[in-house]
XYZ file of C-alpha atoms in Angstrom:
341
model
C 0.000 0.000 0.000
C 1.566 3.306 -1.093
C 1.234 6.379 1.081
C -0.353 9.446 -0.435
C 2.002 12.392 -0.657
C 0.840 15.466 1.252
C 1.784 18.660 -0.637
C 3.890 21.139 1.308
C 2.365 24.654 1.312
C 4.101 27.207 -0.898
C 4.538 29.446 2.129
C 7.234 27.048 3.401
C 9.406 27.972 0.408
C 8.679 31.726 0.481
C 11.490 33.751 2.040
C 9.936 37.174 1.445
C 7.369 38.834 -0.766
C 7.000 42.572 -1.143
C 5.260 45.164 -3.298
C 7.410 48.088 -4.451
C 5.914 51.291 -5.752
C 7.787 54.486 -6.589
C 10.975 53.057 -5.058
C 9.395 52.194 -1.693
C 8.031 48.981 -0.220
C 4.381 49.037 0.696
C 3.727 48.260 4.361
C 2.115 44.986 5.317
C 2.527 41.322 4.499
C 1.238 39.898 1.221
C 0.907 36.465 -0.297
C 2.432 36.329 -3.759
C -0.935 35.950 -5.519
C -2.403 38.804 -3.491
C 0.659 40.978 -4.159
C 0.544 40.469 -7.926
C -3.188 41.170 -7.995
C -2.597 44.367 -6.011
C 0.029 45.563 -8.492
C -2.038 44.761 -11.573
C -5.281 46.185 -10.205
C -3.635 49.439 -9.201
C -3.476 52.379 -11.601
C 0.019 53.357 -10.415
C 3.059 51.361 -11.519
C 4.831 48.965 -9.221
C 6.225 45.461 -9.073
C 6.342 42.363 -6.878
C 9.595 40.848 -5.615
C 9.125 37.253 -4.507
C 11.987 35.268 -2.969
C 11.869 31.449 -2.804
C 14.282 28.955 -1.293
C 14.524 25.452 -2.786
C 10.843 24.980 -3.750
C 9.645 21.562 -4.869
C 7.819 20.936 -8.133
C 4.346 21.406 -6.595
C 5.252 24.649 -4.831
C 6.906 26.017 -7.952
C 3.917 24.933 -10.026
C 1.591 27.124 -7.957
C 3.938 30.075 -8.321
C 4.171 29.481 -12.077
C 0.389 29.430 -12.394
C 0.068 32.834 -10.720
C 2.941 34.532 -12.589
C 2.409 32.778 -15.915
C 5.770 31.014 -16.033
C 6.546 28.401 -18.671
C 6.551 24.731 -17.642
C 10.129 24.200 -18.862
C 11.294 27.151 -16.788
C 9.618 25.610 -13.736
C 11.611 22.408 -14.226
C 14.837 24.425 -14.384
C 13.907 26.285 -11.203
C 13.353 23.066 -9.270
C 16.452 21.239 -10.582
C 18.950 23.573 -8.927
C 21.956 22.506 -10.994
C 21.554 24.500 -14.184
C 24.358 26.039 -16.197
C 24.392 29.878 -16.198
C 22.124 30.998 -19.030
C 19.580 33.545 -20.200
C 16.316 32.540 -21.892
C 13.136 34.338 -22.863
C 9.685 32.826 -22.533
C 7.220 35.233 -24.184
C 7.404 38.388 -22.025
C 9.400 36.762 -19.208
C 13.182 36.564 -18.916
C 14.770 33.634 -17.110
C 18.291 34.315 -15.846
C 20.320 31.574 -14.150
C 23.397 32.343 -12.037
C 25.663 29.942 -10.174
C 26.645 31.064 -6.686
C 29.924 30.197 -4.956
C 31.314 30.366 -1.429
C 34.808 29.765 -0.058
C 35.316 27.142 2.670
C 38.157 27.572 5.139
C 40.390 24.488 5.061
C 43.755 23.041 5.961
C 46.103 23.286 3.000
C 47.690 19.913 3.802
C 44.354 18.060 3.755
C 42.007 17.013 0.970
C 38.682 18.758 1.622
C 35.962 20.781 -0.075
C 37.106 24.317 -0.842
C 34.351 25.864 -2.988
C 30.614 25.491 -2.345
C 28.258 26.114 -5.259
C 24.563 26.932 -5.470
C 22.123 28.607 -7.830
C 19.899 31.650 -8.139
C 17.285 31.623 -10.889
C 15.525 34.893 -11.670
C 12.215 35.274 -13.503
C 11.789 38.850 -14.704
C 8.521 40.278 -15.970
C 7.173 43.781 -16.493
C 5.684 43.907 -12.993
C 7.410 41.121 -11.055
C 10.715 39.477 -10.242
C 10.840 35.973 -8.782
C 14.180 34.842 -7.338
C 14.533 31.093 -6.703
C 17.562 30.210 -4.605
C 19.310 26.869 -4.070
C 22.031 26.525 -1.431
C 22.493 27.850 2.088
C 25.297 30.317 1.346
C 23.512 32.660 -1.067
C 20.955 34.480 1.085
C 19.498 37.699 -0.352
C 18.005 39.308 2.762
C 20.880 41.800 3.198
C 20.649 42.665 -0.495
C 16.900 43.325 -0.242
C 17.478 45.571 2.770
C 20.207 47.440 0.883
C 17.926 48.039 -2.089
C 15.029 49.135 0.101
C 17.351 51.777 1.553
C 17.998 53.110 -1.979
C 14.648 54.169 -3.508
C 16.341 55.715 -6.546
C 17.533 52.290 -7.704
C 14.207 50.598 -6.957
C 12.426 53.184 -9.114
C 14.146 51.547 -12.090
C 11.776 48.592 -11.653
C 12.363 44.826 -11.661
C 15.524 45.292 -13.750
C 17.151 46.990 -10.762
C 16.597 43.840 -8.689
C 18.095 41.669 -11.449
C 21.150 43.938 -11.586
C 21.539 43.956 -7.800
C 21.447 40.145 -7.611
C 23.884 39.767 -10.526
C 26.216 42.347 -8.975
C 26.051 40.568 -5.603
C 26.849 37.177 -7.161
C 29.760 38.531 -9.211
C 31.145 40.306 -6.133
C 31.195 36.944 -4.329
C 33.137 35.567 -7.317
C 35.790 38.214 -6.725
C 35.880 37.452 -2.993
C 36.349 33.726 -3.626
C 39.005 34.513 -6.257
C 40.985 36.511 -3.685
C 40.816 33.634 -1.195
C 41.856 31.102 -3.851
C 44.705 33.373 -4.943
C 46.086 33.313 -1.393
C 45.857 29.492 -1.422
C 47.696 29.252 -4.751
C 50.463 31.596 -3.574
C 50.856 29.599 -0.348
C 51.064 26.376 -2.338
C 53.711 27.870 -4.622
C 55.827 28.754 -1.596
C 55.364 25.265 -0.144
C 56.255 23.493 -3.393
C 59.550 25.354 -3.731
C 60.466 25.195 -0.033
C 63.106 22.571 0.829
C 61.759 19.523 2.681
C 58.169 20.635 2.062
C 55.462 18.238 3.278
C 52.817 19.413 0.767
C 51.339 16.430 -1.075
C 50.363 16.402 -4.719
C 46.873 15.285 -3.624
C 46.280 18.703 -1.997
C 47.282 20.511 -5.183
C 45.076 18.266 -7.289
C 42.130 18.827 -4.916
C 42.470 22.603 -5.286
C 42.732 22.222 -9.068
C 39.525 20.170 -9.080
C 37.780 22.876 -7.034
C 39.055 25.476 -9.505
C 37.426 23.471 -12.302
C 34.128 23.612 -10.402
C 34.586 27.347 -9.857
C 35.280 27.825 -13.567
C 32.072 25.990 -14.482
C 30.148 28.418 -12.279
C 31.882 31.634 -13.340
C 32.922 31.445 -16.995
C 29.581 30.544 -18.684
C 27.953 33.653 -17.186
C 29.830 35.872 -19.644
C 27.446 35.442 -22.591
C 24.198 36.013 -20.616
C 25.638 39.208 -19.131
C 26.687 40.395 -22.578
C 23.150 39.819 -23.896
C 21.592 41.682 -20.951
C 23.615 44.792 -21.787
C 22.104 44.971 -25.295
C 18.906 46.936 -26.105
C 17.132 43.781 -27.333
C 17.204 42.441 -23.755
C 14.234 44.715 -23.003
C 15.889 46.268 -19.944
C 16.046 50.013 -19.406
C 19.067 52.025 -20.491
C 20.124 52.847 -16.922
C 19.916 49.190 -15.851
C 22.023 48.186 -18.858
C 24.661 50.715 -17.810
C 24.829 49.152 -14.371
C 25.069 45.685 -15.927
C 28.049 46.729 -18.054
C 29.932 47.396 -14.821
C 28.954 43.916 -13.584
C 30.227 42.465 -16.871
C 33.612 44.126 -16.360
C 33.922 42.660 -12.859
C 32.893 39.252 -14.153
C 35.569 39.380 -16.866
C 38.187 40.056 -14.187
C 37.003 37.078 -12.118
C 36.905 34.748 -15.146
C 40.438 35.718 -16.201
C 41.785 35.047 -12.707
C 40.116 31.627 -12.638
C 41.838 30.751 -15.927
C 45.149 31.930 -14.458
C 44.685 29.734 -11.388
C 44.049 26.690 -13.545
C 47.271 27.284 -15.482
C 49.255 27.984 -12.300
C 48.054 24.789 -10.610
C 48.867 22.736 -13.707
C 52.388 24.154 -13.534
C 52.559 23.373 -9.801
C 51.544 19.768 -10.401
C 54.249 19.441 -13.058
C 56.810 21.050 -10.735
C 55.813 18.752 -7.873
C 56.121 15.659 -10.067
C 59.535 16.841 -11.283
C 60.591 17.492 -7.687
C 59.497 13.996 -6.660
C 61.469 12.523 -9.581
C 64.582 14.518 -8.607
C 64.192 13.443 -4.967
C 63.871 9.800 -5.994
C 66.929 10.129 -8.250
C 68.900 11.654 -5.375
C 67.825 8.856 -3.058
C 68.825 6.250 -5.627
C 72.297 7.821 -5.977
C 72.768 7.766 -2.207
C 71.646 4.144 -2.062
C 73.988 3.262 -4.936
C 76.883 5.012 -3.173
C 76.219 3.119 0.067
C 76.009 -0.164 -1.849
C 79.384 0.584 -3.479
C 80.924 1.371 -0.079
C 79.642 -1.920 1.289
C 80.726 -3.857 -1.812
C 84.498 -3.210 -1.421
C 85.000 -4.755 2.060
C 82.473 -7.458 1.199
C 84.474 -8.408 -1.897
C 87.823 -8.499 -0.061
C 86.364 -10.394 2.892
C 84.770 -12.838 0.479
C 88.024 -13.476 -1.345
C 90.075 -14.008 1.785
C 87.319 -16.028 3.351
C 87.706 -18.785 0.754
C 89.403 -21.993 1.902
C 92.404 -21.965 -0.452
C 95.896 -22.794 0.877
C 97.954 -20.759 -1.579
C 96.767 -17.137 -1.357
C 99.008 -14.010 -1.339
C 100.123 -12.891 2.131
C 97.911 -15.528 3.759
C 100.780 -16.741 5.959
C 102.281 -13.287 6.583
C 101.766 -11.661 10.005
C 101.072 -8.296 8.375
C 98.514 -9.721 5.904
C 95.425 -9.054 8.052
C 96.232 -5.372 8.823
C 97.137 -4.846 5.168
C 93.736 -6.093 3.995
C 91.999 -3.859 6.551
C 94.055 -0.882 5.388
C 93.164 -1.580 1.779
C 89.469 -1.749 2.753
C 89.652 1.571 4.607
C 91.615 3.264 1.819
C 89.249 2.031 -0.895
C 86.151 3.085 1.049
C 87.716 6.473 1.854
C 88.510 7.020 -1.813
C 84.913 6.170 -2.776
C 83.528 8.539 -0.135
C 85.668 11.401 -1.477
C 84.637 10.667 -5.054
C 80.915 10.366 -4.236
C 80.881 13.605 -2.232
C 82.708 15.435 -4.985
C 80.030 14.290 -7.440
C 77.182 15.065 -5.069
C 76.117 11.495 -4.453
C 76.628 11.740 -0.677
């Protein structure tokens, strides 16, 4: 007998919902359907800003029905692992951004360094719906910052899209600065004598850089499209977005640089390991040679032959010992001169 699934109310996924008119938030609490009806029934312009956190397919379906969102866009909003992109469904823009966060870690351990999430924005003429996945990408401080700046909010829903994009790209730059410090520290460790840094730690950081690159680099094209007149955004919003695009280009270039630097570090570490192994083998070979001389002489004079040189002489034993010491001393001098010891 299968249990019937009880739908979770949409309110569980709603972080905040507000009506904004003339740059100011209207007082009171509104459901998203009530808020949109209020905006569309009013003669004065305004828009609704709805924030959702990890809605399921049923919750997102109810939101889509109220705001007129396409079914395919709803599937993208629920999935939470979309590539950064920009799509238009009739009069609604869908903008997907990947969020990132830096995790403090021990450089000598293999651990997660970059957390990723997603923010998906639906933008209409009188609404903006922000769907967030991940615990590190909260937008409450951003909403408070915008509400303290009525001039920006007067630009409409496009101002919210710009603010979110600017916030996400700023976090890219913050993570890039943290990663840069890690890469510089690794470079110092790799070229420090008797370093204990393992190649696994470098490879782990390189793998995290790959994940960071997948989040950052694909955002370039959507941002470029948003700065064009055909995006439907206002001229002032497009000007703000051009500044975001510049910051994003800086972050993307640094991520590419990190990938190249870590590839070089892996090659340098492998070469250093090979040199260390070669040095160890030379030392072992030198020690084997030092042991071989007395072993050879002792082996010869340990044979049970009657007629051997100086076997009956009283000075034969000290002579053999002297030859052993002289030969070993000569080998030590030669090996040290050649850097084998």
